[in-house]
DNA sequence: TTTAATATTGTTATAATATAACATTATGTA
DNA sequence: TACATAATGTTATATTATAACAATATTAAA
């Protein structure tokens, strides 16, 4: 879909491209190692780019893994509502796109009077492959 | 409800009691600082107790905050299905007990063929107090 | 097009979070 | 008792993330 990518700065683009190509979530220091040949030498350069990319919704942080994946769902750029499926065996992570789920959670309200515009949901289990083993 | 507490080891009990009394999620090194007078001197002693307490469901980790709170919902001890409400202003965290939500998420299945016995959901927003300001 | 505001980068140092490895002690159970 | 398992103690180290400050680039008014 390519929205916003044109606006990415040099470091942001380098780091987004790396994460986007990766088949698995990437950790900050693994990103750092992989972009050193491109001139990004310090953790802070990585974390700053990650912060920005998360902010604009191009990537998401998998909180339980301290790792980052590219958004596979264009709507997250606006909504800040994220859901992931995580295999506890092979660590494969997939972003869940499910309108019904999103609607259900977006409309959720509890008895505390809080209302939520933002959530993060992580499901854990075994993926198809790992279930067979 | 007090289940299982009798089985806690010395360090586990010290650390659980501290977290249970706290009105807010506690971070590992803050816990360490608070239990040093009781003879727990090393990070690893804290982390081992935390791991065990999480495993048996007496406490939960708030992944987005790297902090721990006591379970306020006896059923989590079995289910490993957790949901929290987090105020982004004052950082107040509440465990959500909502049978309908739990049922909905427990029964959720996507098109990948995965099935989930475990999830963690974190809602973000402003609590009643902070909304008024 | 100068000017000012804002965003991004570069760099060094350090803080905060978490685990490895190994030795010892306690607890539960046959 | 004797064995297995769980918990503890201790030192060192790995991993994740931010503070502080200086410089440069980009954007949008004036
Ligand atoms: Zn997304
Ligand atoms: Zn798998
Ligand atoms: Zn609970
Ligand atoms: Zn609040």
Tab-separated table of C-alpha atoms (C1' of nucleotides) and ligand atoms in Angstrom:
chain	number	residue	atom	x	y	z
A	1	UNK	CA	0.000	0.000	0.000
A	2	UNK	CA	3.051	2.205	0.511
A	3	UNK	CA	1.346	5.004	2.398
A	4	UNK	CA	3.672	7.322	4.243
A	5	UNK	CA	6.766	5.402	3.242
A	6	UNK	CA	7.869	8.276	1.042
A	7	UNK	CA	8.053	10.451	4.129
A	8	UNK	CA	10.394	8.166	6.006
A	9	UNK	CA	13.789	9.587	6.836
A	10	UNK	CA	16.991	7.839	5.856
A	11	UNK	CA	17.433	5.816	9.036
A	12	UNK	CA	13.726	5.113	9.312
A	13	UNK	CA	13.684	3.741	5.796
A	14	UNK	CA	16.748	1.550	6.287
A	15	UNK	CA	15.285	0.061	9.434
A	16	UNK	CA	11.770	-0.317	8.116
A	17	UNK	CA	13.010	-2.094	4.995
A	18	UNK	CA	14.986	-4.538	7.102
A	19	UNK	CA	12.035	-5.344	9.365
A	20	UNK	CA	9.665	-5.525	6.418
A	21	UNK	CA	11.836	-8.098	4.654
A	22	UNK	CA	12.265	-10.202	7.752
A	23	UNK	CA	10.097	-13.294	8.091
A	24	UNK	CA	10.156	-13.013	11.857
A	25	UNK	CA	10.005	-10.286	14.495
A	26	UNK	CA	13.322	-8.525	14.907
A	27	UNK	CA	14.931	-7.375	18.120
A	28	UNK	CA	16.538	-3.977	18.419
A	29	UNK	CA	20.112	-5.152	18.758
A	30	UNK	CA	19.706	-7.627	15.940
A	31	UNK	CA	18.488	-4.728	13.820
A	32	UNK	CA	21.494	-2.714	14.940
A	33	UNK	CA	23.863	-5.493	13.915
A	34	UNK	CA	22.206	-5.748	10.516
A	35	UNK	CA	22.333	-2.044	9.680
A	36	UNK	CA	25.839	-1.274	10.828
A	37	UNK	CA	27.157	-1.646	7.293
A	38	UNK	CA	24.735	1.118	6.326
A	39	UNK	CA	26.238	3.510	8.839
A	40	UNK	CA	23.858	3.151	11.753
A	41	UNK	CA	26.216	2.506	14.611
A	42	UNK	CA	24.440	3.285	17.874
A	43	UNK	CA	21.464	1.732	19.704
A	44	UNK	CA	19.836	5.105	20.033
A	45	UNK	CA	19.691	5.549	16.286
A	46	UNK	CA	17.797	2.285	16.073
A	47	UNK	CA	15.459	3.020	18.962
A	48	UNK	CA	14.612	6.442	17.616
A	49	UNK	CA	13.675	5.035	14.249
A	50	UNK	CA	11.690	2.249	15.921
A	51	UNK	CA	9.802	4.745	18.081
A	52	UNK	CA	8.822	6.764	15.043
A	53	UNK	CA	7.845	3.739	12.973
A	54	UNK	CA	5.668	2.455	15.810
A	55	UNK	CA	4.126	5.891	16.213
A	56	UNK	CA	3.069	6.106	12.584
A	57	UNK	CA	1.928	2.484	12.531
A	58	UNK	CA	4.426	1.105	10.018
A	59	UNK	CA	5.630	-1.438	12.553
A	60	UNK	CA	4.368	-2.918	15.783
A	61	UNK	CA	6.138	-3.989	18.934
A	62	UNK	CA	5.440	-7.498	20.126
A	63	UNK	CA	5.518	-6.642	23.799
A	64	UNK	CA	5.962	-10.142	25.145
A	65	UNK	CA	9.010	-10.627	22.930
A	66	UNK	CA	10.579	-7.184	22.820
A	67	UNK	CA	10.599	-7.466	19.066
A	68	UNK	CA	9.239	-5.608	16.079
A	69	UNK	CA	7.329	-6.611	12.952
A	70	UNK	CA	6.062	-4.673	9.962
A	71	UNK	CA	2.350	-3.921	9.976
A	72	UNK	CA	0.448	-6.294	7.742
A	73	UNK	CA	-2.806	-4.460	8.093
A	74	UNK	CA	-3.054	-0.985	6.669
A	75	UNK	CA	-5.742	0.110	9.107
A	76	UNK	CA	-3.406	-0.049	12.099
A	77	UNK	CA	-1.763	3.118	10.912
A	78	UNK	CA	-4.728	4.943	12.247
A	79	UNK	CA	-6.223	2.736	14.856
A	80	UNK	CA	-3.506	1.632	17.274
A	81	UNK	CA	-5.488	-1.502	17.808
A	82	UNK	CA	-3.359	-4.574	17.361
A	83	UNK	CA	-3.758	-8.315	17.683
A	84	UNK	CA	-1.180	-11.022	17.153
A	85	UNK	CA	-0.945	-14.771	17.098
A	86	UNK	CA	2.266	-16.141	18.560
A	87	UNK	CA	3.459	-19.733	18.330
A	88	UNK	CA	5.101	-20.687	21.597
A	89	UNK	CA	7.155	-23.357	19.901
A	90	UNK	CA	8.634	-21.773	16.755
A	91	UNK	CA	7.934	-18.162	17.760
A	92	UNK	CA	6.193	-17.405	14.481
A	93	UNK	CA	4.153	-14.241	14.830
A	94	UNK	CA	1.243	-13.209	12.637
A	95	UNK	CA	-0.817	-10.063	12.795
A	96	UNK	CA	-4.484	-10.898	13.088
A	97	UNK	CA	-6.838	-9.074	10.774
A	98	UNK	CA	-10.336	-9.805	11.924
A	99	UNK	CA	-12.926	-7.112	11.625
A	100	UNK	CA	-15.294	-8.772	14.045
A	101	UNK	CA	-12.618	-9.072	16.694
A	102	UNK	CA	-11.526	-5.494	16.124
A	103	UNK	CA	-15.083	-4.273	16.364
A	104	UNK	CA	-15.729	-6.275	19.500
A	105	UNK	CA	-12.658	-4.919	21.255
A	106	UNK	CA	-13.055	-1.371	20.029
A	107	UNK	CA	-16.576	-1.310	21.418
A	108	UNK	CA	-15.608	-2.964	24.670
A	109	UNK	CA	-16.215	-1.023	27.819
A	110	UNK	CA	-16.044	-2.134	31.409
A	111	UNK	CA	-17.695	-0.938	34.569
A	112	UNK	CA	-14.838	1.398	35.489
A	113	UNK	CA	-15.958	4.142	33.163
A	114	UNK	CA	-12.831	3.926	31.083
A	115	UNK	CA	-13.091	3.994	27.340
A	116	UNK	CA	-10.421	2.557	25.157
A	117	UNK	CA	-9.186	3.755	21.808
A	118	UNK	CA	-6.170	1.553	21.925
A	119	UNK	CA	-5.397	-2.039	22.745
A	120	UNK	CA	-2.863	-4.751	22.190
A	121	UNK	CA	-3.831	-8.408	22.176
A	122	UNK	CA	-1.393	-11.303	22.030
A	123	UNK	CA	-2.681	-14.834	21.553
A	124	UNK	CA	-0.403	-17.762	22.354
A	125	UNK	CA	-0.590	-21.313	21.111
A	126	UNK	CA	0.893	-23.734	18.647
A	127	UNK	CA	0.898	-23.047	14.937
A	128	UNK	CA	-0.275	-25.636	12.430
A	129	UNK	CA	3.239	-26.882	11.794
A	130	UNK	CA	4.199	-27.198	15.425
A	131	UNK	CA	0.924	-28.872	16.371
A	132	UNK	CA	1.773	-31.830	14.154
A	133	UNK	CA	5.072	-32.557	15.842
B	1	UNK	CA	-9.313	-16.646	48.299
B	2	UNK	CA	-5.846	-17.659	49.471
B	3	UNK	CA	-5.434	-20.753	47.343
B	4	UNK	CA	-1.892	-21.991	46.974
B	5	UNK	CA	-0.421	-19.277	49.112
B	6	UNK	CA	0.420	-21.784	51.805
B	7	UNK	CA	2.723	-23.522	49.361
B	8	UNK	CA	4.776	-20.468	48.589
B	9	UNK	CA	8.432	-20.610	49.530
B	10	UNK	CA	10.042	-17.986	51.714
B	11	UNK	CA	11.206	-15.693	48.927
B	12	UNK	CA	8.058	-16.224	46.926
B	13	UNK	CA	5.942	-15.228	49.903
B	14	UNK	CA	7.972	-12.128	50.684
B	15	UNK	CA	7.727	-10.959	47.113
B	16	UNK	CA	4.101	-11.863	46.629
B	17	UNK	CA	3.097	-10.054	49.806
B	18	UNK	CA	4.891	-6.933	48.646
B	19	UNK	CA	3.230	-6.955	45.230
B	20	UNK	CA	-0.132	-7.808	46.725
B	21	UNK	CA	-0.001	-4.837	49.078
B	22	UNK	CA	1.077	-2.431	46.361
B	23	UNK	CA	-1.561	-0.237	44.821
B	24	UNK	CA	0.316	-0.147	41.540
B	25	UNK	CA	2.298	-2.542	39.359
B	26	UNK	CA	5.817	-3.062	40.669
B	27	UNK	CA	9.008	-3.357	38.671
B	28	UNK	CA	11.584	-5.994	39.423
B	29	UNK	CA	14.299	-3.688	40.680
B	30	UNK	CA	11.864	-1.727	42.774
B	31	UNK	CA	10.827	-5.024	44.322
B	32	UNK	CA	14.484	-5.858	44.883
B	33	UNK	CA	15.056	-2.557	46.651
B	34	UNK	CA	12.038	-3.139	48.885
B	35	UNK	CA	12.974	-6.643	49.976
B	36	UNK	CA	16.650	-6.116	50.642
B	37	UNK	CA	16.003	-5.633	54.337
B	38	UNK	CA	14.466	-9.109	54.313
B	39	UNK	CA	17.641	-10.658	52.962
B	40	UNK	CA	16.896	-10.856	49.266
B	41	UNK	CA	19.943	-9.237	47.755
B	42	UNK	CA	20.228	-10.284	44.126
B	43	UNK	CA	18.111	-9.642	41.021
B	44	UNK	CA	18.027	-13.328	40.255
B	45	UNK	CA	16.329	-14.110	43.528
B	46	UNK	CA	13.601	-11.670	42.580
B	47	UNK	CA	13.244	-12.886	39.018
B	48	UNK	CA	13.043	-16.517	40.095
B	49	UNK	CA	10.251	-15.768	42.520
B	50	UNK	CA	8.474	-13.650	39.906
B	51	UNK	CA	8.733	-16.441	37.328
B	52	UNK	CA	7.213	-18.922	39.722
B	53	UNK	CA	4.444	-16.567	40.853
B	54	UNK	CA	3.533	-15.838	37.247
B	55	UNK	CA	3.584	-19.557	36.450
B	56	UNK	CA	1.115	-20.394	39.198
B	57	UNK	CA	-1.037	-17.378	38.420
B	58	UNK	CA	-0.592	-15.466	41.676
B	59	UNK	CA	0.729	-12.467	39.790
B	60	UNK	CA	0.699	-11.224	36.209
B	61	UNK	CA	3.253	-9.368	34.184
B	62	UNK	CA	2.062	-6.184	32.505
B	63	UNK	CA	4.118	-6.667	29.367
B	64	UNK	CA	3.932	-3.112	28.101
B	65	UNK	CA	5.261	-1.826	31.420
B	66	UNK	CA	7.660	-4.569	32.539
B	67	UNK	CA	5.840	-4.611	35.822
B	68	UNK	CA	3.943	-7.059	37.982
B	69	UNK	CA	0.603	-7.008	39.781
B	70	UNK	CA	-1.187	-9.492	41.997
B	71	UNK	CA	-3.983	-11.427	40.355
B	72	UNK	CA	-7.365	-9.982	41.234
B	73	UNK	CA	-9.285	-12.751	39.574
B	74	UNK	CA	-8.988	-16.238	40.981
B	75	UNK	CA	-9.726	-17.928	37.695
B	76	UNK	CA	-6.481	-16.776	36.113
B	77	UNK	CA	-4.616	-19.300	38.164
B	78	UNK	CA	-5.799	-21.893	35.758
B	79	UNK	CA	-6.554	-20.120	32.587
B	80	UNK	CA	-3.597	-17.966	31.640
B	81	UNK	CA	-6.030	-15.618	30.008
B	82	UNK	CA	-5.505	-12.071	31.136
B	83	UNK	CA	-6.909	-8.660	30.354
B	84	UNK	CA	-5.925	-5.310	31.784
B	85	UNK	CA	-6.992	-1.719	31.634
B	86	UNK	CA	-4.124	0.758	31.714
B	87	UNK	CA	-4.435	4.505	32.159
B	88	UNK	CA	-1.901	6.219	29.958
B	89	UNK	CA	-1.859	9.267	32.179
B	90	UNK	CA	-1.586	8.008	35.768
B	91	UNK	CA	-0.500	4.462	34.876
B	92	UNK	CA	-3.201	2.904	37.013
B	93	UNK	CA	-3.680	-0.724	36.036
B	94	UNK	CA	-6.753	-2.832	36.707
B	95	UNK	CA	-7.336	-6.451	35.875
B	96	UNK	CA	-10.489	-6.855	33.852
B	97	UNK	CA	-12.890	-9.534	34.974
B	98	UNK	CA	-15.477	-9.915	32.278
B	99	UNK	CA	-16.860	-13.326	31.555
B	100	UNK	CA	-18.231	-12.347	28.192
B	101	UNK	CA	-14.908	-10.956	27.065
B	102	UNK	CA	-13.089	-14.021	28.366
B	103	UNK	CA	-15.509	-16.326	26.607
B	104	UNK	CA	-15.243	-14.393	23.379
B	105	UNK	CA	-11.468	-14.495	23.366
B	106	UNK	CA	-11.177	-18.061	24.548
B	107	UNK	CA	-13.406	-19.159	21.708
B	108	UNK	CA	-11.660	-17.011	19.142
B	109	UNK	CA	-10.058	-18.779	16.244
B	110	UNK	CA	-8.604	-17.356	13.085
B	111	UNK	CA	-8.114	-18.753	9.620
B	112	UNK	CA	-4.561	-19.948	10.316
B	113	UNK	CA	-5.671	-23.084	12.086
B	114	UNK	CA	-4.151	-22.030	15.356
B	115	UNK	CA	-6.085	-22.474	18.539
B	116	UNK	CA	-5.359	-20.446	21.588
B	117	UNK	CA	-5.514	-21.435	25.215
B	118	UNK	CA	-3.686	-18.378	26.321
B	119	UNK	CA	-3.846	-14.679	25.653
B	120	UNK	CA	-2.927	-11.339	27.097
B	121	UNK	CA	-4.918	-8.225	26.340
B	122	UNK	CA	-3.938	-4.716	27.353
B	123	UNK	CA	-6.383	-1.847	26.886
B	124	UNK	CA	-5.109	1.718	26.996
B	125	UNK	CA	-7.005	4.894	27.706
B	126	UNK	CA	-7.727	7.451	30.362
B	127	UNK	CA	-9.228	6.497	33.686
B	128	UNK	CA	-12.204	8.364	35.120
B	129	UNK	CA	-10.010	10.622	37.229
B	130	UNK	CA	-7.633	11.537	34.423
B	131	UNK	CA	-10.437	12.122	31.935
B	132	UNK	CA	-11.733	15.011	34.045
B	133	UNK	CA	-8.476	16.923	34.029
C	1	DT	C1'	14.952	33.819	0.403
C	2	DT	C1'	15.939	34.581	4.922
C	3	DT	C1'	14.224	33.081	9.280
C	4	DA	C1'	12.533	30.383	12.680
C	5	DA	C1'	10.530	26.153	14.150
C	6	DT	C1'	10.644	21.259	14.019
C	7	DA	C1'	12.501	16.838	13.030
C	8	DT	C1'	16.332	14.000	12.441
C	9	DT	C1'	20.984	12.564	13.116
C	10	DG	C1'	25.465	11.558	15.485
C	11	DT	C1'	27.955	10.314	19.614
C	12	DT	C1'	29.277	8.895	24.247
C	13	DA	C1'	27.894	7.296	28.383
C	14	DT	C1'	24.836	5.021	31.362
C	15	DA	C1'	20.414	3.170	33.158
C	16	DA	C1'	17.142	-0.514	33.444
C	17	DT	C1'	15.775	-5.192	32.655
C	18	DA	C1'	16.971	-10.000	32.624
C	19	DT	C1'	19.718	-14.401	32.447
C	20	DA	C1'	23.990	-17.784	32.703
C	21	DA	C1'	26.572	-20.697	35.464
C	22	DC	C1'	27.703	-23.006	39.445
C	23	DA	C1'	27.491	-24.351	44.332
C	24	DT	C1'	24.547	-25.184	48.222
C	25	DT	C1'	20.503	-26.044	51.004
C	26	DA	C1'	15.702	-27.255	51.801
C	27	DT	C1'	11.610	-29.999	50.908
C	28	DG	C1'	8.896	-33.749	49.559
C	29	DT	C1'	8.526	-38.637	48.854
C	30	DA	C1'	9.638	-43.646	48.294
D	1	DT	C1'	17.462	-43.387	54.899
D	2	DA	C1'	18.005	-42.208	50.273
D	3	DC	C1'	16.631	-40.106	46.316
D	4	DA	C1'	14.519	-36.638	43.463
D	5	DT	C1'	12.927	-32.098	43.016
D	6	DA	C1'	12.573	-27.390	44.162
D	7	DA	C1'	14.430	-23.381	46.062
D	8	DT	C1'	18.287	-20.560	47.455
D	9	DG	C1'	22.741	-17.924	47.360
D	10	DT	C1'	26.283	-15.685	44.748
D	11	DT	C1'	29.041	-13.581	41.111
D	12	DA	C1'	29.251	-12.236	36.692
D	13	DT	C1'	27.296	-10.935	32.459
D	14	DA	C1'	23.850	-10.346	28.741
D	15	DT	C1'	20.089	-7.754	26.863
D	16	DT	C1'	17.093	-3.889	26.381
D	17	DA	C1'	16.539	1.005	26.581
D	18	DT	C1'	17.340	6.005	27.662
D	19	DA	C1'	19.936	10.543	29.144
D	20	DA	C1'	22.420	14.360	27.635
D	21	DC	C1'	24.382	17.264	24.372
D	22	DA	C1'	25.884	18.899	19.767
D	23	DA	C1'	25.144	19.139	14.945
D	24	DT	C1'	22.545	18.937	10.659
D	25	DA	C1'	18.490	18.638	7.716
D	26	DT	C1'	13.781	19.675	6.553
D	27	DT	C1'	9.616	22.351	6.584
D	28	DA	C1'	6.837	26.244	6.589
D	29	DA	C1'	6.205	31.047	7.416
D	30	DA	C1'	7.396	35.791	7.119
E	1	LIG	ZN1	-0.875	-3.507	11.933
E	2	LIG	ZN1	5.113	-22.975	15.404
E	3	LIG	ZN1	-5.607	-12.729	37.156
E	4	LIG	ZN1	-5.503	7.858	35.215
